[in-house]
Amino acid sequence: MPHVKYRSPSIAPAYTGRLSTDPIPSLRLPVDAMEPAAAYRFIHDELMLDGSSRLNLATFVTTWMDPEADRLMAETFDKNMIDKDEYPATAAIESRCVAMVADLFHAENLRDDDASSAIGVSTIGSSEAVMLGGLAMKWRWKERVSEKAAGSEKDGDAWKGRTPNLVMGSNVQVVWEKFCRYFEVEPRYLPMARDRYVITPEQVVGAVDEDTIGVVAILGTTYTGELEPIAEICAALDKLKKKKGLDIPVHVDAASGGFVAPFLHPDLKWDFRLPRVASINVSGHKYGLTYPGIGFVVWRNADQLPEELIFRVNYLGGDMPTFTLNFSRPGNQVVGQYYNFLRLGRAGYTQVMQTLSATARWFSDKLESSHRFDVIADGSAIPVVAFTLSGDYGYTEFDVSASLRSYGWQVPAYTMPDGAQDASVLRVVVREGFSADLARSLWEDLQSVLAHLDALQPDGHFTQEHFAH
């Protein structure tokens, strides 16, 4: 068949042009160019093989925003947020967002007329924010060790012969494991237990020592959505300081719960109202209700962020400080977050979180009333429902998860972390866009899945009676 390089779109039907007649290389650059519409169709059609993001109940990440937010974010894809001198309006918006987050978490020394009084930065999700929070804790540990060794022959190098450690539960997100490996910190994981999927103050106190850079406490665990007892952990560390002189900071990983707790549980003390909390990370692309990937890390005050971590560049048109791991990134992410802050305000976020929590609790009540499941988290802490089969039905949580996919639902099944790894759990993350109607559809489809699995023998075959009916 002769190679035809050009075809008239007015004559050639959409799928009988180059897309259908000539193979498109996927691992190397094509030899020839193609029309924009053809390239769009080729990629668009392949993406149809993805699952629906709206039905992906595994992810915490936002999958729906207002059309106005979509438009604003599309208009600012091309702005490189690091170029603060060239894009001063985008830079100002980022500073305002950081100030709003710091204020929400009750940071110290904030001024209404000075966004720079907030000590923090926007990041690419909580992954980068975690790295920055961990680095600040490590540098402050080095300072503490050096201060204690002042006057000795080692002085500022006293820390070099020691191994810093970080205390956290085995339920932390994998980014904490990455931090410890990348930046040479010993991870001290506190095990879970059957029917206990958060860490305890007693575990924390028993694990820390003079080389502990900090303790990580989670506000909304990835596994179950539960809130760890942050105030109790801080109180236990306060007592330890009085008893042994160990002054261990706490970093709160609020990736999932940081934009929920202030609105659902405003009286809960977990943030900078607790003097031992030094830093907090939060994901704007989770319950901040913004598309991926936007996050924030904020510190209690300037003392908690070592000056050595701040760099200054002057080749972008102005002398500016930077203390992020990533450099170039689109400004549309922070613009989308700013839109939500202005659009919703405290009243709007409260209404959204209350509605999501009500939907989660409705689904949880249905699970409980069926007597087929044991509910671990009912959606009242953050809008996440975690549950497990209540007995041995001849199939597992993984079978339920796989069967739900035939209805389009992506509901993850997974084993719990060290100490409780014999438990398997299903989890539903209720996000903006997952309406009460969709929750009812999920419940109805779950009933169909259970009926289907009940009709199967343990070896995966239907009984003869099933076909007879």
Coordinates of C-alpha atoms in Angstrom, one line a residue:
M1 CA 0.0 0.0 0.0
P2 CA 1.6 3.3 -1.0
H3 CA 2.4 5.8 1.8
V4 CA 0.1 8.8 1.7
K5 CA 1.5 11.7 3.7
Y6 CA -1.4 14.1 3.4
R7 CA -5.1 13.6 3.3
S8 CA -7.9 16.1 3.1
P9 CA -9.9 16.1 6.4
S10 CA -13.0 17.0 4.3
I11 CA -12.8 13.8 2.4
A12 CA -11.1 11.2 4.7
P13 CA -13.3 9.9 7.5
A14 CA -11.8 10.4 11.0
Y15 CA -10.6 6.9 11.5
T16 CA -9.4 6.0 8.0
G17 CA -6.6 8.4 7.9
R18 CA -3.1 7.9 9.3
L19 CA -4.4 6.6 12.6
S20 CA -5.8 3.5 11.1
T21 CA -3.5 2.8 8.2
D22 CA 0.0 3.6 9.5
P23 CA 1.4 2.4 12.8
I24 CA 2.2 5.1 15.3
P25 CA 5.5 4.4 17.1
S26 CA 5.1 4.6 20.9
L27 CA 8.8 4.3 22.0
R28 CA 10.4 6.7 19.5
L29 CA 9.6 10.0 17.8
P30 CA 7.5 9.5 14.6
V31 CA 9.2 10.3 11.4
D32 CA 6.4 12.6 10.1
A33 CA 4.2 15.2 11.8
M34 CA 0.5 14.8 12.1
E35 CA -2.4 17.1 12.2
P36 CA -3.4 18.4 15.7
A37 CA -6.8 16.8 15.4
A38 CA -5.2 13.4 14.6
A39 CA -2.8 13.6 17.5
Y40 CA -5.6 14.5 19.8
R41 CA -7.7 11.6 18.7
F42 CA -4.9 9.2 19.0
I43 CA -4.1 10.1 22.6
H44 CA -7.8 10.7 23.6
D45 CA -8.7 7.2 22.5
E46 CA -5.9 5.6 24.4
L47 CA -6.9 7.5 27.5
M48 CA -10.4 6.0 27.3
L49 CA -8.8 2.8 28.6
D50 CA -8.3 4.5 32.0
G51 CA -10.9 4.1 34.7
S52 CA -13.2 7.0 35.5
S53 CA -11.5 9.4 37.9
R54 CA -14.9 10.2 39.5
L55 CA -15.5 6.6 40.3
N56 CA -12.0 6.1 41.7
L57 CA -12.7 5.8 45.4
A58 CA -9.2 4.8 46.1
T59 CA -7.7 8.3 45.6
F60 CA -7.8 11.2 48.0
V61 CA -7.1 13.5 45.1
T62 CA -9.7 16.0 43.9
T63 CA -11.4 14.9 40.6
W64 CA -13.9 17.7 40.2
M65 CA -13.8 21.5 40.4
D66 CA -16.0 24.4 39.3
P67 CA -15.9 25.2 35.6
E68 CA -14.6 28.7 36.5
A69 CA -11.7 27.1 38.3
D70 CA -11.0 24.9 35.2
R71 CA -10.9 28.0 33.1
L72 CA -8.6 29.9 35.4
M73 CA -6.2 27.0 35.7
A74 CA -6.1 26.5 31.9
E75 CA -5.3 30.2 31.5
T76 CA -2.3 29.9 33.8
F77 CA -0.6 26.7 32.7
D78 CA 2.1 28.6 31.0
K79 CA 3.2 30.7 34.0
N80 CA 6.4 29.4 35.7
M81 CA 5.7 30.1 39.3
I82 CA 9.4 30.3 40.2
D83 CA 9.7 33.5 38.0
K84 CA 8.3 35.7 40.7
D85 CA 9.7 38.9 39.2
E86 CA 8.1 38.2 35.9
Y87 CA 4.8 37.0 37.4
P88 CA 4.3 39.1 40.5
A89 CA 0.5 38.6 40.7
T90 CA 1.0 34.8 40.7
A91 CA 3.8 35.2 43.4
A92 CA 1.4 37.3 45.5
I93 CA -1.3 34.7 45.2
E94 CA 1.1 32.0 46.4
S95 CA 2.0 34.2 49.4
R96 CA -1.6 34.8 50.3
C97 CA -2.4 31.1 50.1
V98 CA 0.5 30.2 52.4
A99 CA -0.7 32.9 54.8
M100 CA -4.2 31.6 54.8
V101 CA -3.0 28.0 55.5
A102 CA -0.8 29.3 58.3
D103 CA -3.7 31.3 59.8
L104 CA -6.0 28.2 59.5
F105 CA -3.4 26.2 61.6
H106 CA -2.9 29.0 64.2
A107 CA 0.7 29.8 63.3
E108 CA 2.5 32.4 65.4
N109 CA 3.4 36.1 64.6
L110 CA 1.1 36.5 61.7
R111 CA 0.3 40.0 60.5
D112 CA -2.9 40.9 58.6
D113 CA -0.9 43.3 56.4
D114 CA 2.1 41.2 55.7
A115 CA 1.8 37.8 53.9
S116 CA 5.5 37.2 54.4
S117 CA 5.0 36.9 58.1
A118 CA 3.7 33.4 57.4
I119 CA 6.6 30.9 57.4
G120 CA 5.9 28.4 54.7
V121 CA 5.7 27.6 51.0
S122 CA 3.5 25.9 48.4
T123 CA 4.8 22.6 47.1
I124 CA 4.0 19.9 44.6
G125 CA 1.7 17.9 46.9
S126 CA 2.5 16.8 50.4
S127 CA 5.4 14.7 49.1
E128 CA 7.7 17.7 48.6
A129 CA 6.2 19.3 51.8
V130 CA 7.2 16.3 53.8
M131 CA 10.7 16.4 52.5
L132 CA 11.0 20.1 53.5
G133 CA 9.5 19.5 57.0
G134 CA 11.8 16.6 57.6
L135 CA 14.9 18.5 56.5
A136 CA 14.1 21.4 58.8
M137 CA 13.8 18.9 61.7
K138 CA 17.1 17.3 60.8
W139 CA 18.9 20.7 60.6
R140 CA 17.5 21.8 63.9
W141 CA 18.7 18.5 65.5
K142 CA 22.2 19.2 64.1
E143 CA 22.0 22.7 65.7
R144 CA 21.0 21.1 69.1
V145 CA 23.8 18.6 69.0
S146 CA 26.3 21.3 68.1
E147 CA 25.1 23.6 70.9
K148 CA 25.5 20.9 73.5
A149 CA 29.0 20.2 72.1
A150 CA 30.0 23.8 72.1
G151 CA 33.5 24.3 73.4
S152 CA 34.6 20.7 72.6
E153 CA 37.1 20.0 69.8
K154 CA 34.3 18.9 67.4
D155 CA 32.1 22.0 67.9
G156 CA 29.8 22.3 64.8
D157 CA 30.7 18.9 63.5
A158 CA 29.6 17.1 66.6
W159 CA 26.6 15.6 64.8
K160 CA 28.7 13.9 62.2
G161 CA 29.5 10.8 64.3
R162 CA 25.8 10.3 65.2
T163 CA 22.8 8.8 63.5
P164 CA 19.6 10.9 63.5
N165 CA 16.3 9.1 63.8
L166 CA 12.7 9.8 63.1
V167 CA 9.9 8.2 65.1
M168 CA 6.6 7.4 63.3
G169 CA 4.0 4.8 62.9
S170 CA 4.3 1.9 60.4
N171 CA 1.1 3.5 59.0
V172 CA 2.9 6.5 57.5
Q173 CA 2.7 7.2 53.7
V174 CA 5.7 5.9 51.8
V175 CA 7.1 9.4 51.3
W176 CA 8.4 9.3 54.9
E177 CA 10.3 6.2 54.1
K178 CA 11.7 8.0 51.1
F179 CA 12.7 10.9 53.2
C180 CA 14.6 8.7 55.6
R181 CA 16.4 6.9 52.9
Y182 CA 17.3 9.9 50.8
F183 CA 18.5 12.1 53.7
E184 CA 20.1 9.4 55.8
V185 CA 17.8 9.3 58.8
E186 CA 17.1 6.1 60.7
P187 CA 13.3 5.4 60.6
R188 CA 11.9 4.1 63.8
Y189 CA 8.5 2.6 63.0
L190 CA 6.0 2.0 65.7
P191 CA 3.9 -1.1 65.0
M192 CA 0.2 -1.2 64.7
A193 CA -2.0 -3.9 66.4
R194 CA -5.1 -5.7 65.5
D195 CA -8.0 -3.3 66.1
R196 CA -5.5 -0.4 66.6
Y197 CA -4.3 1.4 63.5
V198 CA -2.7 4.5 65.0
I199 CA 0.3 5.1 67.3
T200 CA 0.0 5.8 71.0
P201 CA 1.8 8.3 73.3
E202 CA 3.4 5.3 75.2
Q203 CA 4.9 4.0 72.0
V204 CA 6.3 7.4 71.1
V205 CA 7.9 8.0 74.5
G206 CA 9.5 4.6 74.5
A207 CA 11.1 5.2 71.1
V208 CA 12.7 8.7 71.2
D209 CA 16.2 9.5 72.4
E210 CA 18.7 12.4 72.1
D211 CA 19.2 11.7 68.4
T212 CA 15.5 11.8 67.5
I213 CA 15.0 14.7 65.1
G214 CA 11.2 14.6 65.6
V215 CA 8.0 12.6 65.8
V216 CA 5.5 12.3 62.9
A217 CA 1.8 12.2 63.9
I218 CA -0.8 11.8 61.2
L219 CA -4.1 13.7 61.0
G220 CA -6.0 11.3 58.8
T221 CA -4.1 8.2 58.1
T222 CA -4.0 6.8 54.5
Y223 CA -5.0 3.4 55.7
T224 CA -8.2 4.2 57.6
G225 CA -8.6 8.0 57.8
E226 CA -8.3 8.0 61.5
L227 CA -6.8 10.9 63.5
E228 CA -3.8 10.1 65.7
P229 CA -3.9 11.4 69.3
I230 CA -1.7 14.4 68.6
A231 CA -2.5 16.4 71.7
E232 CA -1.8 13.3 73.9
I233 CA 1.4 12.6 72.1
C234 CA 2.5 16.2 72.7
A235 CA 1.5 16.1 76.3
A236 CA 3.6 12.9 76.8
L237 CA 6.6 14.5 75.2
D238 CA 6.2 17.6 77.4
K239 CA 6.4 15.3 80.4
L240 CA 9.5 13.6 79.0
K241 CA 11.2 16.9 78.6
K242 CA 10.6 17.8 82.2
K243 CA 11.8 14.3 83.3
K244 CA 14.8 13.8 81.0
G245 CA 15.4 17.1 79.2
L246 CA 14.7 15.7 75.8
D247 CA 13.0 18.4 73.7
I248 CA 11.5 16.5 70.7
P249 CA 9.5 18.5 68.1
V250 CA 6.4 17.1 66.4
H251 CA 5.6 17.3 62.8
V252 CA 1.9 16.8 61.8
D253 CA 1.3 15.1 58.5
A254 CA -2.1 16.6 57.8
A255 CA -2.0 15.7 54.1
S256 CA -5.5 14.2 54.3
G257 CA -7.1 15.9 57.4
G258 CA -5.6 19.4 57.4
F259 CA -8.5 20.9 55.3
V260 CA -11.1 18.8 57.2
A261 CA -10.4 19.1 60.9
P262 CA -10.6 22.9 61.1
F263 CA -14.1 22.8 59.7
L264 CA -15.5 19.5 61.0
H265 CA -13.7 19.5 64.4
P266 CA -12.8 23.2 65.1
D267 CA -12.3 22.6 68.8
L268 CA -9.9 19.7 68.3
K269 CA -6.3 20.8 69.2
W270 CA -3.8 19.2 66.8
D271 CA -2.1 22.2 65.2
F272 CA 0.1 25.1 66.4
R273 CA -2.2 25.6 69.4
L274 CA 0.0 22.8 70.8
P275 CA 3.4 24.4 71.5
R276 CA 5.3 21.2 70.6
V277 CA 4.0 21.2 67.0
A278 CA 6.8 22.7 64.9
S279 CA 5.6 22.1 61.4
I280 CA 2.6 20.9 59.4
N281 CA 2.1 19.7 55.8
V282 CA -1.2 19.6 54.0
S283 CA -2.3 18.6 50.5
G284 CA -4.4 21.2 48.7
H285 CA -5.2 18.6 46.1
K286 CA -7.0 16.4 48.6
Y287 CA -9.6 18.0 50.8
G288 CA -8.3 21.4 49.8
L289 CA -10.5 20.6 46.8
T290 CA -7.9 21.5 44.1
Y291 CA -6.7 19.4 41.2
P292 CA -3.3 17.7 41.6
G293 CA -0.7 18.6 42.6
I294 CA -0.6 21.4 45.2
G295 CA 0.5 21.2 48.8
F296 CA 1.8 23.4 51.6
V297 CA 4.2 23.2 54.4
V298 CA 4.1 25.8 57.2
W299 CA 6.2 26.3 60.3
R300 CA 5.1 27.6 63.7
N301 CA 7.6 30.6 63.4
A302 CA 10.8 31.6 61.7
D303 CA 12.9 29.8 64.4
Q304 CA 11.7 26.4 63.2
L305 CA 13.0 26.9 59.6
P306 CA 16.8 26.9 59.6
E307 CA 18.3 29.7 57.5
E308 CA 20.7 27.2 55.9
L309 CA 17.9 25.7 54.0
I310 CA 17.0 28.9 52.2
F311 CA 18.7 29.7 48.9
R312 CA 18.7 33.0 47.1
V313 CA 18.8 33.4 43.3
N314 CA 19.2 36.6 41.3
Y315 CA 19.2 35.4 37.7
L316 CA 15.4 35.5 37.2
G317 CA 15.1 39.3 37.3
G318 CA 15.2 39.8 41.1
D319 CA 16.9 38.6 44.3
M320 CA 14.5 36.1 45.8
P321 CA 14.6 33.4 48.5
T322 CA 13.6 29.8 47.6
F323 CA 13.5 26.7 49.8
T324 CA 11.7 24.1 47.7
L325 CA 13.2 21.0 46.2
N326 CA 11.5 21.6 42.9
F327 CA 12.2 24.7 40.9
S328 CA 10.0 25.2 37.8
R329 CA 6.3 24.5 38.1
P330 CA 3.1 25.9 36.6
G331 CA 1.4 28.6 38.5
N332 CA -2.1 27.2 37.7
Q333 CA -2.0 24.9 40.7
V334 CA -1.8 27.7 43.3
V335 CA -4.2 29.8 41.3
G336 CA -6.7 26.9 41.6
Q337 CA -6.2 26.7 45.3
Y338 CA -6.6 30.5 45.7
Y339 CA -9.9 30.2 43.7
N340 CA -11.2 27.7 46.2
F341 CA -10.1 29.8 49.2
L342 CA -12.0 32.9 47.8
R343 CA -14.9 30.9 46.4
L344 CA -15.7 28.9 49.5
G345 CA -14.3 30.7 52.6
R346 CA -14.7 29.1 56.0
A347 CA -18.4 28.8 55.6
G348 CA -18.2 27.0 52.3
Y349 CA -15.5 24.6 53.4
T350 CA -17.5 23.8 56.5
Q351 CA -20.6 23.1 54.4
V352 CA -18.6 20.9 52.0
M353 CA -16.9 18.9 54.7
Q354 CA -20.2 18.4 56.6
T355 CA -21.9 17.2 53.5
L356 CA -19.1 14.8 52.6
S357 CA -19.0 13.5 56.2
A358 CA -22.8 12.9 56.1
T359 CA -22.5 10.9 52.9
A360 CA -19.7 8.9 54.3
R361 CA -21.6 8.2 57.5
W362 CA -24.7 7.2 55.5
F363 CA -22.6 4.6 53.6
S364 CA -21.0 3.4 56.9
D365 CA -24.5 3.0 58.5
K366 CA -25.5 0.8 55.5
L367 CA -22.4 -1.3 56.0
E368 CA -23.1 -1.8 59.7
S369 CA -26.8 -2.6 59.2
S370 CA -26.0 -5.3 56.6
H371 CA -24.1 -7.3 59.3
R372 CA -21.7 -8.3 56.5
F373 CA -19.0 -5.8 57.4
D374 CA -17.1 -4.5 60.4
V375 CA -16.5 -0.7 60.1
I376 CA -13.1 0.6 61.2
A377 CA -13.6 4.2 60.3
D378 CA -17.1 5.6 59.8
G379 CA -16.3 8.9 58.1
S380 CA -16.8 11.1 61.1
A381 CA -13.1 11.9 61.5
I382 CA -12.5 12.7 57.9
P383 CA -14.8 11.6 55.0
V384 CA -13.2 8.1 54.7
V385 CA -14.9 4.8 55.3
A386 CA -12.7 1.8 56.0
F387 CA -14.3 -1.6 56.5
T388 CA -13.6 -5.3 56.5
L389 CA -15.7 -8.4 56.0
S390 CA -17.2 -9.5 59.3
G391 CA -16.7 -13.3 58.7
D392 CA -15.4 -16.0 56.5
Y393 CA -17.7 -16.1 53.5
G394 CA -15.5 -18.0 51.2
Y395 CA -14.1 -14.9 49.6
T396 CA -12.0 -12.0 50.6
E397 CA -11.9 -8.2 50.5
F398 CA -9.8 -8.5 47.4
D399 CA -12.6 -10.5 45.7
V400 CA -15.1 -7.7 46.6
S401 CA -12.7 -5.1 45.2
A402 CA -12.1 -6.9 42.0
S403 CA -15.9 -7.6 41.5
L404 CA -16.7 -3.9 42.0
R405 CA -14.5 -3.0 39.1
S406 CA -16.9 -4.7 36.7
Y407 CA -19.4 -2.0 37.7
G408 CA -16.8 0.7 37.2
W409 CA -16.0 1.3 40.8
Q410 CA -12.4 1.4 42.0
V411 CA -12.5 0.5 45.7
P412 CA -9.1 -0.5 47.0
A413 CA -8.4 -3.6 49.1
Y414 CA -5.1 -3.8 51.0
T415 CA -3.4 -5.4 54.0
M416 CA -2.7 -3.2 57.0
P417 CA 0.9 -2.2 58.0
D418 CA 3.4 -3.9 60.3
G419 CA 1.8 -5.2 63.5
A420 CA -1.6 -5.7 61.9
Q421 CA -0.7 -7.2 58.5
D422 CA -3.1 -10.1 58.9
A423 CA -6.0 -7.7 58.5
S424 CA -7.4 -6.8 55.0
V425 CA -9.4 -3.6 54.5
L426 CA -11.6 -2.0 51.9
R427 CA -11.7 1.8 51.8
V428 CA -14.0 4.4 50.2
V429 CA -12.8 8.0 50.1
V430 CA -15.8 10.4 49.8
R431 CA -14.7 13.4 47.9
E432 CA -16.4 16.5 46.3
G433 CA -18.2 15.1 43.3
F434 CA -19.1 11.8 45.0
S435 CA -22.8 12.6 45.6
A436 CA -25.4 10.9 47.8
D437 CA -26.9 9.5 44.6
L438 CA -23.5 7.9 43.7
A439 CA -23.2 6.6 47.2
R440 CA -26.6 4.9 46.8
S441 CA -25.5 3.4 43.5
L442 CA -22.3 2.1 45.1
W443 CA -24.3 0.5 47.9
E444 CA -26.7 -1.2 45.4
D445 CA -23.8 -2.4 43.3
L446 CA -22.0 -3.7 46.4
Q447 CA -25.2 -5.8 47.2
S448 CA -25.1 -7.2 43.7
V449 CA -21.4 -8.1 44.1
L450 CA -22.1 -9.9 47.4
A451 CA -24.9 -11.8 45.9
H452 CA -22.7 -12.8 43.0
L453 CA -19.9 -13.9 45.3
D454 CA -22.2 -15.8 47.6
A455 CA -23.4 -17.8 44.6
L456 CA -19.8 -19.0 43.9
Q457 CA -18.2 -22.0 45.3
P458 CA -14.8 -21.4 47.1
D459 CA -13.0 -22.7 43.9
G460 CA -14.7 -19.9 41.9
H461 CA -17.5 -21.9 40.1
F462 CA -21.2 -21.3 40.3
T463 CA -23.3 -24.1 41.8
Q464 CA -25.7 -26.1 39.6
E465 CA -28.6 -24.7 41.6
H466 CA -27.5 -21.2 40.6
F467 CA -28.0 -22.1 36.9
A468 CA -31.2 -23.8 37.6
H469 CA -32.7 -20.6 38.9

